[in-house]
Tab-separated table of C-alpha atoms in Angstrom:
chain	number	residue	atom	x	y	z
Q	1	MET	CA	92.994	69.718	72.797
Q	2	PRO	CA	96.638	70.085	73.954
Q	3	LEU	CA	97.712	67.564	76.559
Q	4	ASN	CA	98.643	70.357	78.933
Q	5	MET	CA	95.242	72.079	78.747
Q	6	PRO	CA	92.468	69.970	80.272
Q	7	LYS	CA	88.980	71.143	79.412
Q	8	LYS	CA	87.931	71.338	83.049
Q	9	ARG	CA	90.097	72.382	85.973
Q	10	ALA	CA	89.423	72.439	89.676
Q	11	ALA	CA	87.848	75.553	91.184
Q	12	LEU	CA	90.500	78.165	91.876
Q	13	TRP	CA	90.745	77.613	95.627
Q	14	ARG	CA	90.845	73.838	95.058
Q	15	ASN	CA	93.516	74.125	92.400
Q	16	ARG	CA	96.602	72.772	94.177
Q	17	ASP	CA	99.021	74.044	91.545
Q	18	TYR	CA	97.593	77.556	91.612
Q	19	LEU	CA	97.697	77.700	95.411
Q	20	LEU	CA	101.358	76.651	95.373
Q	21	LEU	CA	102.164	79.301	92.771
Q	22	TRP	CA	100.148	82.032	94.473
Q	23	SER	CA	101.429	81.384	98.003
Q	24	GLY	CA	105.049	81.018	96.929
Q	25	GLN	CA	104.964	84.261	94.965
Q	26	GLY	CA	103.120	86.041	97.750
Q	27	LEU	CA	105.931	85.216	100.184
Q	28	SER	CA	108.544	86.161	97.618
Q	29	SER	CA	106.778	89.471	96.999
Q	30	LEU	CA	106.718	90.150	100.716
Q	31	GLY	CA	110.458	89.408	100.873
Q	32	ASP	CA	111.083	91.969	98.102
Q	33	VAL	CA	109.121	94.661	99.915
Q	34	LEU	CA	110.898	93.885	103.195
Q	35	GLN	CA	114.116	94.826	101.388
Q	36	ASP	CA	112.808	97.956	99.622
Q	37	VAL	CA	113.083	100.324	102.602
Q	38	PRO	CA	116.266	98.871	104.203
Q	39	LEU	CA	118.260	98.952	100.934
Q	40	PRO	CA	118.520	102.766	100.628
Q	41	LEU	CA	118.916	103.023	104.407
Q	42	LEU	CA	121.850	100.588	104.295
Q	43	ILE	CA	123.447	102.517	101.415
Q	44	LEU	CA	123.079	105.816	103.275
Q	45	ALA	CA	124.633	104.239	106.359
Q	46	LEU	CA	127.605	102.961	104.328
Q	47	THR	CA	128.185	106.000	102.103
Q	48	HIS	CA	126.171	108.952	103.511
Q	49	SER	CA	125.342	109.640	99.836
Q	50	PRO	CA	121.757	109.914	98.530
Q	51	ALA	CA	123.232	109.827	95.009
Q	52	GLN	CA	124.529	106.311	95.626
Q	53	ALA	CA	121.057	105.195	96.742
Q	54	GLY	CA	119.638	106.708	93.549
Q	55	ILE	CA	122.214	104.868	91.393
Q	56	VAL	CA	121.264	101.529	92.967
Q	57	ALA	CA	117.533	102.225	92.419
Q	58	THR	CA	118.313	102.922	88.760
Q	59	LEU	CA	120.416	99.768	88.426
Q	60	GLN	CA	117.523	97.663	89.696
Q	61	LYS	CA	115.265	98.923	86.859
Q	62	LEU	CA	117.944	99.270	84.172
Q	63	PRO	CA	117.857	95.653	82.853
Q	64	PHE	CA	114.143	95.745	81.993
Q	65	PRO	CA	114.178	97.961	78.871
Q	66	PHE	CA	117.231	96.149	77.486
Q	67	LEU	CA	116.207	92.584	78.326
Q	68	SER	CA	112.423	92.681	77.948
Q	69	LEU	CA	112.177	91.743	74.240
Q	70	PRO	CA	114.999	89.118	74.276
Q	71	ALA	CA	113.524	87.654	77.480
Q	72	GLY	CA	110.158	87.319	75.752
Q	73	VAL	CA	111.766	85.193	72.999
Q	74	LEU	CA	113.597	82.998	75.489
Q	75	ILE	CA	110.514	82.527	77.680
Q	76	ASP	CA	108.761	81.125	74.591
Q	77	ARG	CA	111.720	78.810	73.864
Q	78	TRP	CA	112.674	77.568	77.323
Q	79	ASP	CA	110.880	75.622	80.043
Q	80	ARG	CA	109.113	78.393	81.988
Q	81	LYS	CA	109.093	76.627	85.323
Q	82	ARG	CA	112.826	75.949	85.078
Q	83	VAL	CA	113.429	79.626	84.215
Q	84	MET	CA	111.488	80.719	87.306
Q	85	VAL	CA	113.349	78.276	89.567
Q	86	ILE	CA	116.759	79.366	88.254
Q	87	CYS	CA	115.819	83.041	88.614
Q	88	ASP	CA	114.737	82.575	92.227
Q	89	ILE	CA	117.885	80.603	93.093
Q	90	GLY	CA	119.947	83.401	91.527
Q	91	ARG	CA	118.086	86.092	93.451
Q	92	ALA	CA	118.421	84.093	96.675
Q	93	LEU	CA	122.195	83.910	96.189
Q	94	ALA	CA	122.440	87.602	95.278
Q	95	THR	CA	120.438	88.921	98.230
Q	96	GLY	CA	121.856	86.323	100.639
Q	97	SER	CA	125.389	87.377	99.685
Q	98	VAL	CA	124.639	90.926	100.896
Q	99	PHE	CA	123.644	89.571	104.285
Q	100	LEU	CA	126.772	87.379	104.431
Q	101	ALA	CA	129.117	90.211	103.347
Q	102	TYR	CA	127.594	92.580	105.908
Q	103	TRP	CA	127.854	89.958	108.647
Q	104	LEU	CA	131.538	89.421	107.790
Q	105	GLY	CA	132.200	93.160	107.607
Q	106	HIS	CA	133.148	93.178	103.931
Q	107	LEU	CA	130.077	94.693	102.230
Q	108	SER	CA	131.018	97.221	99.519
Q	109	MET	CA	129.135	99.361	97.052
Q	110	PRO	CA	130.327	97.366	93.996
Q	111	HIS	CA	128.780	94.328	95.698
Q	112	ILE	CA	125.464	96.141	96.114
Q	113	TYR	CA	125.630	97.430	92.495
Q	114	LEU	CA	126.085	93.831	91.261
Q	115	MET	CA	123.237	92.574	93.442
Q	116	ALA	CA	120.897	95.260	92.088
Q	117	LEU	CA	121.758	94.478	88.443
Q	118	VAL	CA	121.497	90.718	88.889
Q	119	CYS	CA	118.160	90.911	90.710
Q	120	GLY	CA	116.788	93.370	88.139
Q	121	ALA	CA	117.791	91.137	85.220
Q	122	LEU	CA	116.434	87.957	86.837
Q	123	ALA	CA	113.184	89.723	87.800
Q	124	THR	CA	112.635	90.614	84.140
Q	125	PHE	CA	112.797	86.951	83.124
Q	126	PHE	CA	110.849	85.730	86.150
Q	127	THR	CA	107.940	88.171	85.769
Q	128	LEU	CA	107.475	87.367	82.068
Q	129	ALA	CA	107.651	83.604	82.746
Q	130	GLU	CA	105.117	83.868	85.568
Q	131	THR	CA	102.683	85.909	83.455
Q	132	ALA	CA	102.973	83.460	80.544
Q	133	SER	CA	102.531	80.487	82.887
Q	134	LEU	CA	99.322	81.554	84.629
Q	135	PRO	CA	96.933	80.677	81.740
Q	136	ASN	CA	98.348	77.127	81.874
Q	137	VAL	CA	97.839	76.805	85.638
Q	138	VAL	CA	94.252	78.130	85.868
Q	139	SER	CA	91.329	77.930	83.463
Q	140	LYS	CA	90.372	80.998	81.436
Q	141	GLU	CA	87.203	81.496	83.470
Q	142	HIS	CA	89.379	81.832	86.590
Q	143	LEU	CA	92.026	84.104	85.036
Q	144	PRO	CA	90.369	87.365	86.211
Q	145	THR	CA	90.151	86.132	89.806
Q	146	ALA	CA	93.703	84.785	89.772
Q	147	MET	CA	95.055	88.035	88.368
Q	148	GLY	CA	92.977	89.986	90.826
Q	149	GLN	CA	94.408	87.982	93.700
Q	150	ASN	CA	97.892	88.714	92.407
Q	151	TYR	CA	97.085	92.433	92.438
Q	152	ALA	CA	95.672	92.201	95.961
Q	153	THR	CA	98.668	90.235	97.198
Q	154	SER	CA	101.043	92.840	95.766
Q	155	ILE	CA	99.125	95.665	97.467
Q	156	VAL	CA	98.857	93.872	100.815
Q	157	THR	CA	102.556	92.956	100.889
Q	158	GLY	CA	103.349	96.596	100.091
Q	159	ILE	CA	101.257	97.807	103.017
Q	160	ILE	CA	102.659	95.235	105.456
Q	161	GLY	CA	106.187	94.953	104.160
Q	162	ALA	CA	107.318	98.582	104.196
Q	163	PRO	CA	106.937	99.218	107.950
Q	164	LEU	CA	108.006	95.660	108.772
Q	165	GLY	CA	111.140	96.110	106.674
Q	166	GLY	CA	111.989	99.262	108.623
Q	167	LEU	CA	111.503	97.413	111.915
Q	168	LEU	CA	113.739	94.540	110.806
Q	169	TYR	CA	116.416	97.005	109.669
Q	170	ALA	CA	116.364	98.557	113.122
Q	171	LEU	CA	116.945	95.111	114.681
Q	172	TYR	CA	119.838	94.234	112.352
Q	173	ALA	CA	120.578	96.150	109.174
Q	174	ALA	CA	121.112	93.117	106.914
Q	175	LEU	CA	118.314	90.938	108.365
Q	176	PRO	CA	115.777	91.904	105.640
Q	177	PHE	CA	118.228	90.642	102.990
Q	178	LEU	CA	118.460	87.260	104.688
Q	179	LEU	CA	114.673	86.969	104.933
Q	180	ASN	CA	114.302	87.960	101.279
Q	181	ALA	CA	116.777	85.262	100.282
Q	182	LEU	CA	114.774	82.732	102.308
Q	183	SER	CA	111.533	83.869	100.603
Q	184	TYR	CA	113.114	83.113	97.208
Q	185	LEU	CA	114.084	79.630	98.387
Q	186	ILE	CA	110.517	79.028	99.585
Q	187	SER	CA	109.350	80.097	96.122
Q	188	VAL	CA	111.740	77.535	94.577
Q	189	LEU	CA	110.210	74.788	96.737
Q	190	SER	CA	106.643	75.789	95.855
Q	191	LEU	CA	107.474	75.929	92.114
Q	192	SER	CA	109.176	72.545	92.258
Q	193	ALA	CA	106.040	71.019	93.816
Q	194	ILE	CA	103.760	72.197	90.986
Q	195	ARG	CA	102.815	69.287	88.738
Q	196	ILE	CA	101.352	70.957	85.674
Q	197	GLN	CA	103.552	72.128	82.823
Q	198	PHE	CA	103.848	75.905	82.419
Q	199	GLN	CA	103.620	75.777	78.619
Q	200	GLN	CA	101.963	73.704	75.935
Q	201	VAL	CA	103.819	71.203	73.758
Q	202	ARG	CA	106.142	72.995	71.324
Q	203	GLN	CA	107.882	72.134	68.126
Q	204	THR	CA	111.577	72.774	68.660
Q	205	MET	CA	113.543	74.051	65.688
Q	206	PRO	CA	116.388	76.532	65.128
Q	207	ARG	CA	114.985	80.078	64.905
Q	208	ASN	CA	116.242	83.551	64.115
Q	209	PHE	CA	116.195	85.710	67.250
Q	210	ARG	CA	115.201	88.951	65.517
Q	211	GLN	CA	112.523	87.143	63.516
Q	212	GLU	CA	110.990	85.757	66.682
Q	213	ILE	CA	110.785	89.238	68.220
Q	214	GLN	CA	109.193	90.495	65.019
Q	215	GLU	CA	106.629	87.676	65.160
Q	216	GLY	CA	105.448	88.862	68.560
Q	217	VAL	CA	105.199	92.488	67.434
Q	218	ALA	CA	103.537	91.445	64.162
Q	219	TRP	CA	100.891	89.426	66.019
Q	220	ILE	CA	100.007	92.486	68.109
Q	221	TRP	CA	99.785	94.669	64.999
Q	222	GLN	CA	97.535	92.153	63.213
Q	223	GLN	CA	95.082	92.076	66.139
Q	224	PRO	CA	93.235	95.429	66.100
Q	225	LEU	CA	91.757	95.012	69.567
Q	226	VAL	CA	95.039	93.972	71.224
Q	227	ARG	CA	96.890	96.726	69.362
Q	228	PHE	CA	94.441	99.374	70.539
Q	229	LEU	CA	94.526	98.079	74.120
Q	230	ALA	CA	98.311	98.172	74.189
Q	231	PHE	CA	98.388	101.826	73.218
Q	232	ARG	CA	95.313	102.689	75.317
Q	233	VAL	CA	96.831	101.211	78.495
Q	234	SER	CA	100.202	102.830	77.793
Q	235	ALA	CA	98.535	106.185	77.254
Q	236	GLY	CA	96.519	105.785	80.445
Q	237	ASN	CA	99.637	104.867	82.401
Q	238	ILE	CA	101.110	108.250	81.609
Q	239	ALA	CA	98.354	109.764	83.795
Q	240	TYR	CA	98.308	107.006	86.397
Q	241	GLY	CA	102.102	106.995	86.683
Q	242	GLY	CA	102.004	110.582	87.928
Q	243	SER	CA	98.950	110.245	90.156
Q	244	THR	CA	100.814	109.260	93.342
Q	245	LEU	CA	103.115	112.281	93.136
Q	246	ILE	CA	100.108	114.530	92.441
Q	247	LEU	CA	98.264	113.026	95.406
Q	248	ILE	CA	101.245	113.663	97.736
Q	249	VAL	CA	101.611	117.306	96.632
Q	250	LEU	CA	97.887	117.931	97.049
Q	251	ALA	CA	98.033	116.379	100.533
Q	252	GLN	CA	100.919	118.661	101.450
Q	253	ASN	CA	98.883	121.643	100.300
Q	254	LEU	CA	96.213	120.499	102.788
Q	255	HIS	CA	98.962	120.551	105.458
Q	256	ALA	CA	99.020	116.770	105.846
Q	257	SER	CA	101.877	115.325	107.899
Q	258	ALA	CA	104.082	112.504	106.605
Q	259	PHE	CA	102.034	110.059	108.698
Q	260	GLU	CA	98.760	111.379	107.262
Q	261	ILE	CA	100.129	111.075	103.727
Q	262	GLY	CA	100.905	107.437	104.527
Q	263	ILE	CA	97.297	106.981	105.640
Q	264	ILE	CA	96.045	108.564	102.397
Q	265	LEU	CA	98.158	106.178	100.300
Q	266	THR	CA	96.935	103.246	102.411
Q	267	ILE	CA	93.300	104.224	101.792
Q	268	ASP	CA	94.163	104.524	98.099
Q	269	ALA	CA	95.578	100.973	98.157
Q	270	LEU	CA	92.492	99.576	99.877
Q	271	GLY	CA	90.472	100.467	96.772
Q	272	GLY	CA	92.637	98.133	94.734
Q	273	ILE	CA	92.251	95.341	97.289
Q	274	ALA	CA	88.458	95.719	97.258
Q	275	ALA	CA	88.478	95.580	93.458
Q	276	SER	CA	90.354	92.257	93.436
Q	277	PHE	CA	87.431	90.562	95.201
Q	278	LEU	CA	84.820	91.936	92.818
Q	279	ILE	CA	86.468	91.341	89.468
Q	280	GLU	CA	84.927	87.955	88.743
Q	281	PRO	CA	81.350	88.920	89.772
Q	282	LEU	CA	81.589	92.121	87.706
Q	283	GLN	CA	82.870	90.263	84.662
Q	284	ARG	CA	79.989	87.795	84.932
Q	285	ARG	CA	77.480	90.668	84.833
Q	286	LEU	CA	79.177	93.137	82.526
Q	287	SER	CA	80.816	92.597	79.154
Q	288	PHE	CA	84.401	93.451	78.349
Q	289	THR	CA	83.086	96.359	76.289
Q	290	HIS	CA	81.041	97.840	79.141
Q	291	ILE	CA	83.899	97.543	81.638
Q	292	THR	CA	86.529	98.989	79.306
Q	293	ILE	CA	84.475	101.953	78.144
Q	294	GLY	CA	82.704	102.542	81.465
Q	295	LEU	CA	85.770	102.569	83.650
Q	296	GLY	CA	87.553	104.842	81.224
Q	297	TRP	CA	84.819	107.424	81.852
Q	298	VAL	CA	84.853	106.763	85.605
Q	299	ALA	CA	88.576	107.607	85.734
Q	300	ALA	CA	88.064	110.712	83.589
Q	301	LEU	CA	85.270	111.975	85.864
Q	302	LEU	CA	87.006	111.060	89.158
Q	303	PHE	CA	90.401	112.598	88.414
Q	304	PRO	CA	89.301	116.279	88.496
Q	305	LEU	CA	87.785	115.697	91.946
Q	306	TYR	CA	91.348	115.576	93.321
Q	307	ALA	CA	91.528	119.340	92.793
Q	308	LEU	CA	88.240	119.867	94.668
Q	309	ALA	CA	88.898	117.640	97.717
Q	310	PRO	CA	88.599	119.851	100.846
Q	311	ASN	CA	90.340	117.459	103.230
Q	312	ILE	CA	92.718	114.516	103.293
Q	313	PHE	CA	89.989	111.923	103.970
Q	314	LEU	CA	88.164	112.777	100.734
Q	315	LEU	CA	91.498	112.902	98.928
Q	316	GLY	CA	92.175	109.320	100.057
Q	317	LEU	CA	88.622	108.259	99.176
Q	318	ILE	CA	88.943	109.604	95.612
Q	319	GLY	CA	92.287	107.783	95.339
Q	320	ALA	CA	90.642	104.567	96.523
Q	321	LEU	CA	87.887	104.872	93.886
Q	322	MET	CA	90.526	105.549	91.214
Q	323	SER	CA	92.496	102.479	92.314
Q	324	PHE	CA	89.290	100.397	92.304
Q	325	ALA	CA	88.556	101.421	88.722
Q	326	LEU	CA	92.160	100.996	87.594
Q	327	VAL	CA	92.598	97.496	89.005
Q	328	ILE	CA	89.329	96.265	87.460
Q	329	PHE	CA	90.256	97.873	84.115
Q	330	ASP	CA	93.782	96.423	84.160
Q	331	VAL	CA	92.774	92.899	85.168
Q	332	THR	CA	89.924	92.862	82.621
Q	333	GLN	CA	92.151	93.763	79.690
Q	334	LEU	CA	94.986	91.467	80.921
Q	335	SER	CA	92.552	88.557	81.234
Q	336	TYR	CA	91.066	89.210	77.824
Q	337	ARG	CA	94.519	89.425	76.256
Q	338	ALA	CA	95.735	86.269	78.019
Q	339	SER	CA	92.693	84.377	76.694
Q	340	ILE	CA	93.541	85.057	73.029
Q	341	ILE	CA	97.366	85.070	72.846
Q	342	PRO	CA	98.705	81.753	71.524
Q	343	ASP	CA	100.886	80.048	74.125
Q	344	ASN	CA	103.861	79.671	71.780
Q	345	ILE	CA	104.231	83.479	71.392
Q	346	PHE	CA	102.883	84.559	74.799
Q	347	GLY	CA	106.255	85.709	76.130
Q	348	ARG	CA	107.085	87.780	73.058
Q	349	VAL	CA	103.697	89.468	72.896
Q	350	THR	CA	103.655	90.212	76.622
Q	351	SER	CA	107.225	91.554	76.686
Q	352	SER	CA	106.486	93.878	73.758
Q	353	ILE	CA	103.350	95.274	75.386
Q	354	ARG	CA	104.956	95.524	78.818
Q	355	LEU	CA	107.844	97.501	77.376
Q	356	LEU	CA	105.284	100.110	76.307
Q	357	THR	CA	103.137	100.124	79.436
Q	358	VAL	CA	105.926	100.138	82.026
Q	359	GLY	CA	107.859	102.794	80.109
Q	360	ALA	CA	104.735	104.952	79.992
Q	361	MET	CA	104.305	104.671	83.761
Q	362	SER	CA	107.850	105.996	84.336
Q	363	LEU	CA	107.303	108.728	81.775
Q	364	GLY	CA	104.113	109.746	83.533
Q	365	ALA	CA	105.880	110.294	86.850
Q	366	ALA	CA	108.455	112.524	85.125
Q	367	ILE	CA	105.763	114.508	83.263
Q	368	ALA	CA	103.757	114.987	86.447
Q	369	GLY	CA	106.822	116.287	88.267
Q	370	ILE	CA	107.536	118.855	85.545
Q	371	MET	CA	103.912	119.959	85.329
Q	372	LEU	CA	103.580	120.305	89.096
Q	373	GLN	CA	106.658	122.539	89.058
Q	374	LEU	CA	105.490	124.699	86.139
Q	375	LEU	CA	101.685	124.732	86.498
Q	376	GLY	CA	101.015	123.927	90.140
Q	377	PRO	CA	98.940	120.972	91.440
Q	378	ILE	CA	95.447	122.243	90.526
Q	379	ASN	CA	96.237	123.021	86.904
Q	380	THR	CA	98.145	119.717	86.655
Q	381	VAL	CA	95.065	117.823	87.877
Q	382	TYR	CA	92.813	119.527	85.312
Q	383	SER	CA	95.341	118.928	82.516
Q	384	PHE	CA	95.521	115.220	83.298
Q	385	SER	CA	91.733	115.128	83.597
Q	386	ALA	CA	91.321	116.552	80.095
Q	387	TYR	CA	93.831	114.001	78.844
Q	388	LEU	CA	91.845	111.114	80.434
Q	389	PHE	CA	88.616	112.538	78.953
Q	390	VAL	CA	90.147	112.351	75.462
Q	391	LEU	CA	91.271	108.734	76.097
Q	392	ALA	CA	87.788	107.772	77.302
Q	393	LEU	CA	86.269	109.333	74.192
Q	394	LEU	CA	88.687	107.537	71.848
Q	395	THR	CA	87.957	104.236	73.628
Q	396	THR	CA	84.203	104.764	73.262
Q	397	LEU	CA	84.560	105.492	69.538
Q	398	ASN	CA	86.796	102.487	68.832
Q	399	LYS	CA	84.749	99.902	66.918
Q	400	ASP	CA	86.890	96.941	68.065
Q	401	ILE	CA	86.222	97.779	71.712
Q	402	ARG	CA	82.487	98.193	71.034
Q	403	GLN	CA	82.310	94.856	69.183
Q	404	ALA	CA	84.437	92.844	71.647
Q	405	GLY	CA	82.723	89.948	73.402
Q	406	SER	CA	83.031	88.748	76.966
Q	407	LEU	CA	85.836	86.581	78.298
Q	408	SER	CA	83.563	83.545	78.387
Q	409	GLU	CA	82.598	84.049	74.714
Q	410	THR	CA	86.272	84.320	73.765
Q	411	GLU	CA	87.034	81.090	75.654
Q	412	MET	CA	84.217	79.219	73.870
Q	413	THR	CA	85.467	80.419	70.475
Q	414	LEU	CA	88.995	79.311	71.249
Q	415	GLU	CA	87.851	75.876	72.407
Q	416	GLU	CA	85.822	75.408	69.205
Q	417	ASP	CA	88.819	76.428	67.101
Q	418	THR	CA	91.042	74.000	69.001
Q	419	GLN	CA	88.607	71.104	68.627
Q	420	ALA	CA	88.127	71.864	64.948
Q	421	GLY	CA	91.906	71.729	64.446
């Protein structure tokens, strides 16, 4: 048994290291959301140009497709905790510099461009390191709950942070940037206080960069279940990536105001929060196979109801049920994957899969926009519904999904393999 992986760990809410990680990242996530609304407002105030705001939004996401695979290699080489600390210090300096430049009256668009690029690049490394670290901080039996709590925290900070960010911007335009910088520094302190190592003991040796990337991709390809899940989730994200835009257009067709649309999206988010509290009990009662196949059919049967919803309340309720199913599905497959990926290639495998899934989400939003324009919202809903039906059918017919065990069975197998070695 590796020195870094004790056989028994404290219960999740008694796990000091997990609580430090979770609370620190929760505050950091809130800081990011506090800045999301003020950033385009600040750019519009400086330039009166929506195009400039769009360029900055693109720059924030631009590093991910270019850095994801190299970052996966480096996350497997480097000390993950140190990477996360350095990333948060860098993001604190970048966002704090915007506040300082604004306060001094010298804030410029090149400065904001640089901040967006730096934060986007550092977020790519940080997110991969955090994902790879979690299985070393909590036991496999607690992975679903921990990941569910991360989902819930992200949703809650989104609900709270957006209006709060607008309020802070009204008080002083650069104040959200200062608070975001402080949230990164709090994250640095919480990470520094964590005792456990974020990776298992490694054998250090000179490696070929391209070969290491290929090892991660090859491992995925050699694992039929993981390979299918990677493509299944990516394919599903094409539909889910466009669902918010579809929901907004349908709400407008029901003559919903901007405030009412906000309420609909909040109800939608509450479904994800509810799911995060039920993930562990559901996974104790249902197998991975039942959850993966069953929730695929739930999504396929729920999606067409969007077109039939007679009022905004039911529209929000359907969205909440979809979010409930999606969060449980996502956390279940993430937990299962995390339980079987070897620690020494975790970053490379995760970065390769995430490149597919995140790209599919962006593609889905673009496809939904085009279809809404050409087909109208009702036909778009039915088209996406048929697509989800096909995905549910393919998932049901996949023998690796049908033969997959539960998370607990996977954990027992891995422990036996470790002890035998």
